[in-house]
Tab-separated table of C-alpha atoms and ligand atoms in Angstrom:
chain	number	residue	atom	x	y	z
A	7	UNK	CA	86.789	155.963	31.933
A	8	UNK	CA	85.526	159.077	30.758
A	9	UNK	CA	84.779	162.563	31.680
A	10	UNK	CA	82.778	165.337	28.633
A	11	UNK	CA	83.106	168.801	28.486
A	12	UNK	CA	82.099	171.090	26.463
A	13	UNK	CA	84.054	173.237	23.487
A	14	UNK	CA	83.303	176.728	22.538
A	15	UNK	CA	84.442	177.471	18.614
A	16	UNK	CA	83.555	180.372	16.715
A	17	UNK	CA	81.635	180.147	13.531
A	18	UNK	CA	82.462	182.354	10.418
A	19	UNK	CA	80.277	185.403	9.970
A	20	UNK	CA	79.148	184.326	6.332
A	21	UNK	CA	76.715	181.570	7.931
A	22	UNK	CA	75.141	184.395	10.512
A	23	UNK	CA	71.926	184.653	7.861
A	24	UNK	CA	71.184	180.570	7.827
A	25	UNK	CA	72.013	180.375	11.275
A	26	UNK	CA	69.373	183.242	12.348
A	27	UNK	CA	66.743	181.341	9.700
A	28	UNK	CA	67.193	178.476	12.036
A	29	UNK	CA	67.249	180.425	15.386
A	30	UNK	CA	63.660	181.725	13.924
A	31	UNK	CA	62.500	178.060	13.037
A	32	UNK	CA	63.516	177.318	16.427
A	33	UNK	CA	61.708	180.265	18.453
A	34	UNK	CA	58.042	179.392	16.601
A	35	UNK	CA	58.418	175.738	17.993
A	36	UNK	CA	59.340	177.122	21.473
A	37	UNK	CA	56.389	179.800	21.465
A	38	UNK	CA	54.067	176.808	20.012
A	39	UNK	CA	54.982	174.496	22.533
A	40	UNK	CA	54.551	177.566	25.024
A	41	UNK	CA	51.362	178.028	23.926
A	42	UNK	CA	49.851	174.897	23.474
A	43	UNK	CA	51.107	174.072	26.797
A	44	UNK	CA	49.681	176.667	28.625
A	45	UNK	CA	46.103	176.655	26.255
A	46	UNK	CA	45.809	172.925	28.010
A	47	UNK	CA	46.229	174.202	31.614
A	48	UNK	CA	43.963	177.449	31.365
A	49	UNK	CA	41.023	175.402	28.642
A	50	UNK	CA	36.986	176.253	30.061
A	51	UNK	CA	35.918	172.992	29.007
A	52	UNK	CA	35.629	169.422	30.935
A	53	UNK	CA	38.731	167.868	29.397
A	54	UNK	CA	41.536	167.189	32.054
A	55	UNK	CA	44.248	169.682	32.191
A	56	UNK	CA	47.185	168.262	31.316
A	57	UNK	CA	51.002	168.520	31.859
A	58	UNK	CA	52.296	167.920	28.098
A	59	UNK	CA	55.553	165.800	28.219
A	60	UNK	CA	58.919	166.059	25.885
A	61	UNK	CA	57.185	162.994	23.792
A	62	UNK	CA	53.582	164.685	23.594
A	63	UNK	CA	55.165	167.718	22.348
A	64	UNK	CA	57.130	165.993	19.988
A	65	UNK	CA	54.319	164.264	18.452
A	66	UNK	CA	52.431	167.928	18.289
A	67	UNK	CA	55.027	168.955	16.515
A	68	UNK	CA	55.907	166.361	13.946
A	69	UNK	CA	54.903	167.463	10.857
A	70	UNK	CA	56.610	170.915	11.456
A	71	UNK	CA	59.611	169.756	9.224
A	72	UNK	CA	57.101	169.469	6.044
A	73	UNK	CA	54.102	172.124	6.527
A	74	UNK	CA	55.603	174.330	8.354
A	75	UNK	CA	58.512	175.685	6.516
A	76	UNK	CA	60.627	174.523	8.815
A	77	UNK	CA	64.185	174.261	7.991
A	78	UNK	CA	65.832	173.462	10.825
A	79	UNK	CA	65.597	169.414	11.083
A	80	UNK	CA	63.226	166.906	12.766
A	81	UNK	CA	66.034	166.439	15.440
A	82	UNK	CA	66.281	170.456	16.499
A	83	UNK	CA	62.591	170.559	16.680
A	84	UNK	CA	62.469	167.289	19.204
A	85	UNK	CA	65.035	168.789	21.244
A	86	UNK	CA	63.815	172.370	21.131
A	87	UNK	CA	60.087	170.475	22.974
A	88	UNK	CA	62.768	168.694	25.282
A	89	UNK	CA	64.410	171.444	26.350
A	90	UNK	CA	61.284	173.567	26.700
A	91	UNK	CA	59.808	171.055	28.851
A	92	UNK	CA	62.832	171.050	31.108
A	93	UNK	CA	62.681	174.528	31.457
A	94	UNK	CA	59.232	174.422	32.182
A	95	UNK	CA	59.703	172.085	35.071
A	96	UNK	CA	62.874	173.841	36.432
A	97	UNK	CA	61.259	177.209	36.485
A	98	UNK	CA	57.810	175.838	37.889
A	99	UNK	CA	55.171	177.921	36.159
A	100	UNK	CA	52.844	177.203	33.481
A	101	UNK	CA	54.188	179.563	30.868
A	102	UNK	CA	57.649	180.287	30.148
A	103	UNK	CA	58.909	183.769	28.225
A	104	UNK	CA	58.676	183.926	24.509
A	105	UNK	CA	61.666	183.697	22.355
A	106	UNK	CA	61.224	186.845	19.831
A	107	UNK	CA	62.827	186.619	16.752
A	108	UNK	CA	62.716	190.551	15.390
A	109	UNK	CA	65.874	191.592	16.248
A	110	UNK	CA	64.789	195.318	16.371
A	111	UNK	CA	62.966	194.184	19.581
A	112	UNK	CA	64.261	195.067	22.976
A	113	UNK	CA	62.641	191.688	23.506
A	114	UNK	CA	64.785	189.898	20.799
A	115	UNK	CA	65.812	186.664	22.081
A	116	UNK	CA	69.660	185.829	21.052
A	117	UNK	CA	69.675	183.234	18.366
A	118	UNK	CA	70.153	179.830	19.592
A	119	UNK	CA	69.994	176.648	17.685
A	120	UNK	CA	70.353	173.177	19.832
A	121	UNK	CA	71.315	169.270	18.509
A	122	UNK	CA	71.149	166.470	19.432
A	123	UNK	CA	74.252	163.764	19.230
A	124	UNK	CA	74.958	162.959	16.349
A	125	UNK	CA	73.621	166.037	14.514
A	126	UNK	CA	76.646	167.604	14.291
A	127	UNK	CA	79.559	165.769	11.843
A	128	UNK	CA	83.083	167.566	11.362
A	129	UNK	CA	85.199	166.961	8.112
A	130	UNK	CA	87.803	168.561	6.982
A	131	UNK	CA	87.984	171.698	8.867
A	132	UNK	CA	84.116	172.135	8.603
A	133	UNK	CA	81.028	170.886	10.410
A	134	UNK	CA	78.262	169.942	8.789
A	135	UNK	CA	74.555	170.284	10.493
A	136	UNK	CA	71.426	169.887	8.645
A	137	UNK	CA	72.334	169.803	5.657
A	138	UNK	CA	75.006	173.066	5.651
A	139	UNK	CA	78.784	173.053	5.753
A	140	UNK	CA	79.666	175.383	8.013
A	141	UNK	CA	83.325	177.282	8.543
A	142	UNK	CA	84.505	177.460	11.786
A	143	UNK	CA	88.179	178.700	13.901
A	144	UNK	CA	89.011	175.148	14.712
A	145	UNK	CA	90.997	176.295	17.947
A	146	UNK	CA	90.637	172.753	19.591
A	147	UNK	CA	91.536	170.194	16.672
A	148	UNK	CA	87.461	168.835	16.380
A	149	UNK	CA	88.909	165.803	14.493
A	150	UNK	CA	90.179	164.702	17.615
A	151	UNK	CA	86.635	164.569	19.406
A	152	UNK	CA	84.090	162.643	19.177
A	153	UNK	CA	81.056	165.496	18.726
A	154	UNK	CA	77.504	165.084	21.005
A	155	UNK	CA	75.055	167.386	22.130
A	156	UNK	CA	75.217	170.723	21.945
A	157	UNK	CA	73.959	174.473	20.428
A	158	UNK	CA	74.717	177.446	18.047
A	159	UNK	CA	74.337	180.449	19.903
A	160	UNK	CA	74.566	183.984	18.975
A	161	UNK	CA	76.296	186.364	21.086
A	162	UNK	CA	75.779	190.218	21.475
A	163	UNK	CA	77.143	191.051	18.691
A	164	UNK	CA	75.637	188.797	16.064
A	165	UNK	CA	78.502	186.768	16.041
A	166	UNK	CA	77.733	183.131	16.474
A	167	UNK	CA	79.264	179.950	18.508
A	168	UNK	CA	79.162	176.590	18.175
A	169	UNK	CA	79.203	174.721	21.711
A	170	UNK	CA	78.918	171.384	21.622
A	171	UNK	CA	79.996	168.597	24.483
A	172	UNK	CA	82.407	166.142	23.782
A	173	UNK	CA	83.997	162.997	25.100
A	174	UNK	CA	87.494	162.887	27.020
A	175	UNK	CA	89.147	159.368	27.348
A	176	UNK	CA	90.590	159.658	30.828
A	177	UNK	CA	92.030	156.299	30.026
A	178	UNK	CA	94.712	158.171	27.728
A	179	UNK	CA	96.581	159.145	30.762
A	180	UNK	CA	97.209	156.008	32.190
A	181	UNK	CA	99.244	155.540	35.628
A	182	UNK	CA	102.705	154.775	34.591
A	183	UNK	CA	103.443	153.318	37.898
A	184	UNK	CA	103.122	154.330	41.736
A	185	UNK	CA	104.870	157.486	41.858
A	186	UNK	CA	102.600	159.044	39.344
A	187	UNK	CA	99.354	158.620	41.903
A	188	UNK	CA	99.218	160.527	45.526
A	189	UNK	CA	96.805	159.944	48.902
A	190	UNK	CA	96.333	163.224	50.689
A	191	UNK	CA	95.706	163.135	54.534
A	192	UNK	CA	93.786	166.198	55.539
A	193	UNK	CA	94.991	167.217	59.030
A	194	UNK	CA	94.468	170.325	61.483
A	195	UNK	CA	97.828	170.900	62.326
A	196	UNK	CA	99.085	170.562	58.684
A	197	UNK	CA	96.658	171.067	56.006
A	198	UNK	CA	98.029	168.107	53.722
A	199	UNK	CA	99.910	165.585	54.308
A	200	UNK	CA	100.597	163.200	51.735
A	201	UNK	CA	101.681	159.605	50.539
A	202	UNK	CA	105.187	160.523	49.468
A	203	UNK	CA	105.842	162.645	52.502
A	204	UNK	CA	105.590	166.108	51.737
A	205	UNK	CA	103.177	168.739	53.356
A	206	UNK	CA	101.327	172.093	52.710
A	207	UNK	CA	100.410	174.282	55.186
A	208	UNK	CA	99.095	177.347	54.034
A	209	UNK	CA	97.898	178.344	57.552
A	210	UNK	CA	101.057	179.924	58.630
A	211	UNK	CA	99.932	183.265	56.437
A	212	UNK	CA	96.817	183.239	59.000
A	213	UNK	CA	99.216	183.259	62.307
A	214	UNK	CA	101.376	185.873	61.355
A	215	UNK	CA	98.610	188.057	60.474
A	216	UNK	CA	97.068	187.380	63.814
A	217	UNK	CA	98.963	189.376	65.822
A	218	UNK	CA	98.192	192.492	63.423
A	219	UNK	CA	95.023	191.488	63.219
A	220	UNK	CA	94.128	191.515	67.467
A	221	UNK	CA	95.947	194.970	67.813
A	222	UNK	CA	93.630	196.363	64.553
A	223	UNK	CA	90.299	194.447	66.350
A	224	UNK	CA	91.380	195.606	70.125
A	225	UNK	CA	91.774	199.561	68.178
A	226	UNK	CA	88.379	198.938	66.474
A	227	UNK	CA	89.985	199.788	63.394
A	228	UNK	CA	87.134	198.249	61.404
A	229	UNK	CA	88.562	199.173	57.791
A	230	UNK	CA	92.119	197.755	58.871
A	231	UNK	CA	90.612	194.694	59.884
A	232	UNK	CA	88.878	193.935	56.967
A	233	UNK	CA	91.772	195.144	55.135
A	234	UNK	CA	93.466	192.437	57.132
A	235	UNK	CA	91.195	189.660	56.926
A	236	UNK	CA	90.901	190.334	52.904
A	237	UNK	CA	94.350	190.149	52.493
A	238	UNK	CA	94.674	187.031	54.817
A	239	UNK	CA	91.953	185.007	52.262
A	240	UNK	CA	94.055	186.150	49.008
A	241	UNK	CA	97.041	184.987	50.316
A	242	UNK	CA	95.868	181.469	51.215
A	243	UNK	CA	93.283	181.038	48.013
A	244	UNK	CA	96.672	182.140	45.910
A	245	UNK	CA	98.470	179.155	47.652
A	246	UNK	CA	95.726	176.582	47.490
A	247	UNK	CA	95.752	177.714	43.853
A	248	UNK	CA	99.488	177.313	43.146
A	249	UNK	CA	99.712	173.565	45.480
A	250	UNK	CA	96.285	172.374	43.565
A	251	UNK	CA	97.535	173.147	40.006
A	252	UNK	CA	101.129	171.546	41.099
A	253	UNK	CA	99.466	168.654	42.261
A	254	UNK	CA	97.046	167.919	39.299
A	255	UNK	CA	100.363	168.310	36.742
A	256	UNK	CA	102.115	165.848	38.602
A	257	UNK	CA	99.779	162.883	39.041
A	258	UNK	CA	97.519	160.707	37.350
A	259	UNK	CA	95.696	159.805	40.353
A	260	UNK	CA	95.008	161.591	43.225
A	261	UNK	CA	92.607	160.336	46.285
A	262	UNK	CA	91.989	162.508	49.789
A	263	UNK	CA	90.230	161.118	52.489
A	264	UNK	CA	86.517	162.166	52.984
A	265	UNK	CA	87.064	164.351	56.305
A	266	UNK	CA	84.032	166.108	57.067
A	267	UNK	CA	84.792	169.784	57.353
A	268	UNK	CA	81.619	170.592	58.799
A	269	UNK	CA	81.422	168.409	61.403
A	270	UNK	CA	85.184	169.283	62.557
A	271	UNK	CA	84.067	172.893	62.403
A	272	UNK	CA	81.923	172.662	65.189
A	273	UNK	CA	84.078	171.118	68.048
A	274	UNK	CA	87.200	173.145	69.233
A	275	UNK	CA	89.160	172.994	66.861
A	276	UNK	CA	86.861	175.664	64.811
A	277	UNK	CA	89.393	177.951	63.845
A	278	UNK	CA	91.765	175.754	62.678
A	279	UNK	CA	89.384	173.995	60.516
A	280	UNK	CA	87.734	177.084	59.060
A	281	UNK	CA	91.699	178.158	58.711
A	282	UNK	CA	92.628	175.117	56.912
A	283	UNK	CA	90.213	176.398	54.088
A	284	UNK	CA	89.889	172.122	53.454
A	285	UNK	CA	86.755	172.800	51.294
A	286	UNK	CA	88.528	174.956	48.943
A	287	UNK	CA	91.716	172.856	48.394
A	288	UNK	CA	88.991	169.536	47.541
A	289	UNK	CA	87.231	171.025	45.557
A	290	UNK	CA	90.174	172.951	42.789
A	291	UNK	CA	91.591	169.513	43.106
A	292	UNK	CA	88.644	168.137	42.144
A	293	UNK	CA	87.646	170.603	39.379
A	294	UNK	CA	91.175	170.709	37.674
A	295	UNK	CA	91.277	166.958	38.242
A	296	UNK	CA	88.255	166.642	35.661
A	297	UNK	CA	89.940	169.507	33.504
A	298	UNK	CA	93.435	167.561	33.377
A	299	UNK	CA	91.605	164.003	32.891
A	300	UNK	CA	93.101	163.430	36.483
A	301	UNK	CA	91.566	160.613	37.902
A	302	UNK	CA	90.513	162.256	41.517
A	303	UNK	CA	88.583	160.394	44.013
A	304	UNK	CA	87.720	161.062	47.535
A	305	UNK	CA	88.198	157.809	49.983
A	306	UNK	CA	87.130	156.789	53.357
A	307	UNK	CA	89.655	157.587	55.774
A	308	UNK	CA	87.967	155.945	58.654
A	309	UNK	CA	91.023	153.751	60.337
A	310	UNK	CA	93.769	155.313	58.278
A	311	UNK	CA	95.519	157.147	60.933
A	312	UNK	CA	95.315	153.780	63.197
A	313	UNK	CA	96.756	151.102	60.198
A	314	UNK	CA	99.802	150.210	59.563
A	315	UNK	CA	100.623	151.182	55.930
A	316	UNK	CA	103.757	148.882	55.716
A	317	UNK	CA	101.869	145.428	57.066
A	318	UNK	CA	97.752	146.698	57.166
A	319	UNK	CA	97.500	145.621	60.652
A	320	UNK	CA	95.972	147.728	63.683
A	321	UNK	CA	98.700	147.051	66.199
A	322	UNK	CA	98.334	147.663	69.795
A	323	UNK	CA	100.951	150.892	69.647
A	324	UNK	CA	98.761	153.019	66.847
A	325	UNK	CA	97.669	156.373	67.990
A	326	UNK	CA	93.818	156.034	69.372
A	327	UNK	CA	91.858	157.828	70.718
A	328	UNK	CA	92.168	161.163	72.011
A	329	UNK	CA	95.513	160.482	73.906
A	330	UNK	CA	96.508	159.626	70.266
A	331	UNK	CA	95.719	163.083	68.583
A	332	UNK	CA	98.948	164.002	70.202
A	333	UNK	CA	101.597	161.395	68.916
A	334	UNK	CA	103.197	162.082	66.182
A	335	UNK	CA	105.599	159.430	65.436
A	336	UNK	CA	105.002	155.599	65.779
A	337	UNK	CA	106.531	152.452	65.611
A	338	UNK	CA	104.216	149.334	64.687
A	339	UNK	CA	104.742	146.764	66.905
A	340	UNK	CA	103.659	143.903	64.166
A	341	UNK	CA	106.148	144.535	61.420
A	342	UNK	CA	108.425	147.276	63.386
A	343	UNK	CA	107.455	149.983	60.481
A	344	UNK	CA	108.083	153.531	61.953
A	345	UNK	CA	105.692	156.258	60.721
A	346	UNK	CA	105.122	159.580	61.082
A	347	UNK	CA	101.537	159.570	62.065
A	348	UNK	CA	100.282	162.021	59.205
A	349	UNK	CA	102.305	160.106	56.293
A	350	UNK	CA	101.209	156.965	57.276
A	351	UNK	CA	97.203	157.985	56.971
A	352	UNK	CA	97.876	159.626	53.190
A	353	UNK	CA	99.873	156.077	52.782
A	354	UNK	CA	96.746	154.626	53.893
A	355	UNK	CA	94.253	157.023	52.138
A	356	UNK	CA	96.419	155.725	48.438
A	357	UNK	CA	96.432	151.991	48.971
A	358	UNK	CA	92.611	152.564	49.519
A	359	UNK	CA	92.057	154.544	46.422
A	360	UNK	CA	94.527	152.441	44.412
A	361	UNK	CA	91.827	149.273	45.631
A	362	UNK	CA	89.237	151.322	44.524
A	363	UNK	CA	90.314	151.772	41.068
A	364	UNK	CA	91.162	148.409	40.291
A	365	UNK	CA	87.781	147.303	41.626
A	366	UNK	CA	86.808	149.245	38.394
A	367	UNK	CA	84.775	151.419	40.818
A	368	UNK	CA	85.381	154.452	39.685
A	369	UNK	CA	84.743	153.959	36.157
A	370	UNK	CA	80.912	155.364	36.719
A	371	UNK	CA	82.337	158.193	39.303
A	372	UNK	CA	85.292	160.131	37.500
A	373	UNK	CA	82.138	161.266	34.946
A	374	UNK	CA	81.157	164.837	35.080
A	375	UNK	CA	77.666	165.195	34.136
A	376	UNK	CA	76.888	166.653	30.850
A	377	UNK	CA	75.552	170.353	31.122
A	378	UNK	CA	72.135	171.002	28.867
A	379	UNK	CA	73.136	172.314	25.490
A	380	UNK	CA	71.522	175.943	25.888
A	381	UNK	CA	73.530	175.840	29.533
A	382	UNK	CA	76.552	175.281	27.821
A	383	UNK	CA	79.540	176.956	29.334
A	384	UNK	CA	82.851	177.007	27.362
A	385	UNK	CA	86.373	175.654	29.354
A	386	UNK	CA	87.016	178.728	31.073
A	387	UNK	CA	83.546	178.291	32.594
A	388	UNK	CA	82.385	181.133	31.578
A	389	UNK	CA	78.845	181.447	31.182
A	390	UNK	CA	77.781	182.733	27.215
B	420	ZN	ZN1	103.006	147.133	60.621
């Protein structure tokens, strides 16, 4: 199991001049395949007007490495025409902006460089692309990694980046044993419930603000309230924040049943949903999750409140129904197991997700898709 992201590492100033020779090598195959592209669309002749593809463009410019002057590599120039077609596609138009190399130009397009896996080989402290051996701040340990895609970029200043994706065994943190995995039950009257039968409930910061909040409304104090309401959404994203990072250091493994905010949010029980905040606690789970190498997973919680975690059965004395959103407690009349209604569901939720995984489903899931190398955003997720 694996998950990539992507590494941002600064590259010593010394290589800014071969770097910005490339970036220029770079920009002429962009603004050829810009032109040529758009010179087949707009052409007053009878010859069909034609889309070019990544592999047309690559054929139009293969001899670019030896008549050119291009120093940049056959592999840049193939994935500069990929990722120019992409961009084509995404933006839908038939002519993208020019990349402009004269860096006196308001125009000038920050330098950027992209690889392809496999381009990109790290020895001793140094990576070496295309024939150069090039100095970097190792701040990761590179040696550790094994390098793919990925682009030099220049930043504001001149300075330039390497940021390149690379693959993170998720396998390394295997689960020790049960203890080190958790099912979360997602519930109205407590946010999360889970397997080993704690809680969070972050919804208690809304309900004492109430009060202060009604006597602000019924004033029409409309800064207060906002005041109010802003201070009401810290509080709980500060506490989702704290319980998500908590959770994702503890575990190996966690799985929360697929509860369907949106649907919940329109019966009744509205507030409480929207209160809840469910959305945001799945989804820092899930990002840190990927971040950690946590294996997270969202199960099917249809029948978990109903099942007996101690024998699997659906006994006669489960909680159905609508006269069953009110019990709390339960005894199972099969095996005589007595559950608290919430703990048993997040029991449920983790012998699911523990099924899961050794069905080896989850291999293909836990992935996180790899960004495009001029895309690239660094670990903080911050966009260069
Ligand atoms: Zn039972």
């Amino acid at each position: 199991m694996e998950t990539v992201k992507t590494l941002k590492l600064r590259i010593k100033d010394k290589h800014a001049k071969a770097m910005l020779a490339m970036a220029r090598d770079v920009n002429m195959v962009w603004n050829f395949a810009n032109e040529t592209q758009y010179r087949s669309l707009n052409r007053y002749c009878d010859r069909p007007k034609t889309w070019l593809s990544a592999y047309d463009m690559q054929k139009l410019t293969a001899g670019f490495v030896k008549c050119e002057g291009v120093v940049v590599g056959a592999q840049t120039v193939q994935e500069t025409c990929e990722e120019f077609v992409t961009r084509l596609k995404h933006a839908k138009k038939q002519k993208l902006s020019w990349r402009v190399s004269n860096r006196k130009s308001p125009k000038y397009s920050l330098g950027w460089v992209p690889f392809k896996k496999g381009a990109l080989k790290y020895k001793d402290g140094q990576i070496r692309f295309n024939g150069l051996n090039i100095g970097l701040w190792d701040s990761y340990g590179l040696s550790k990694y094994e390098l793919r895609a990925g682009s030099f970029n220049e930043d504001s200043r001149g300075r330039w980046y390497v940021n390149v994706a690379v693959k993170v065994d998720v396998e390394e943190k295997r689960i020790p044993d049960g203890s080190a995995s958790i099912g979360i039950d997602l519930g109205l009257k407590t946010m999360a419930t889970y397997s080993d039968g704690g809680s969070f409930n972050p919804t208690r910061w809304y309900r004492a603000s109430e009060q202060k909040l009604g006597i602000a409304q019924r004033a029409n104090k409309k800064k207060r309230v906002k005041a109010i309401h802003a201070k009401i959404a810290n509080q709980r994203k500060d506490a989702i924040h704290r319980e998500t990072s908590a959770l994702v250091k503890k575990h190996a493994a966690i799985f929360v049943g697929n509860v369907n905010a949106q649907a919940l949010a329109k019966t009744s029980m509205a507030k409480s949903v929207h209160d809840a905040a469910w959305s945001m606690f799945r989804n820092q789970l899930k990002y840190k999750a990927i971040r950690h190498q946590v294996i997270f997973e969202e199960v099917n919680e249809a029948f978990s409140t109903q099942t007996c975690s101690s024998c699997g059965a659906l006994p006669d004395s489960r909680p159905k129904g609508i006269a069953g959103l009110g019990i709390r407690d339960w005894t199972c009349i099969d095996c005589g197991a007595v559950h608290d209604r919430d703990v048993n569901a997040a029991r449920n939720i983790l012998a699911r997700g523990h099924a899961r995984l050794a069905g080896g489903i989850l291999g293909s899931r836990a992935r996180e898709d790899v960004k495009r190398p001029s895309d690239a955003i660094n670990e903080t997720g911050e966009q260069k």
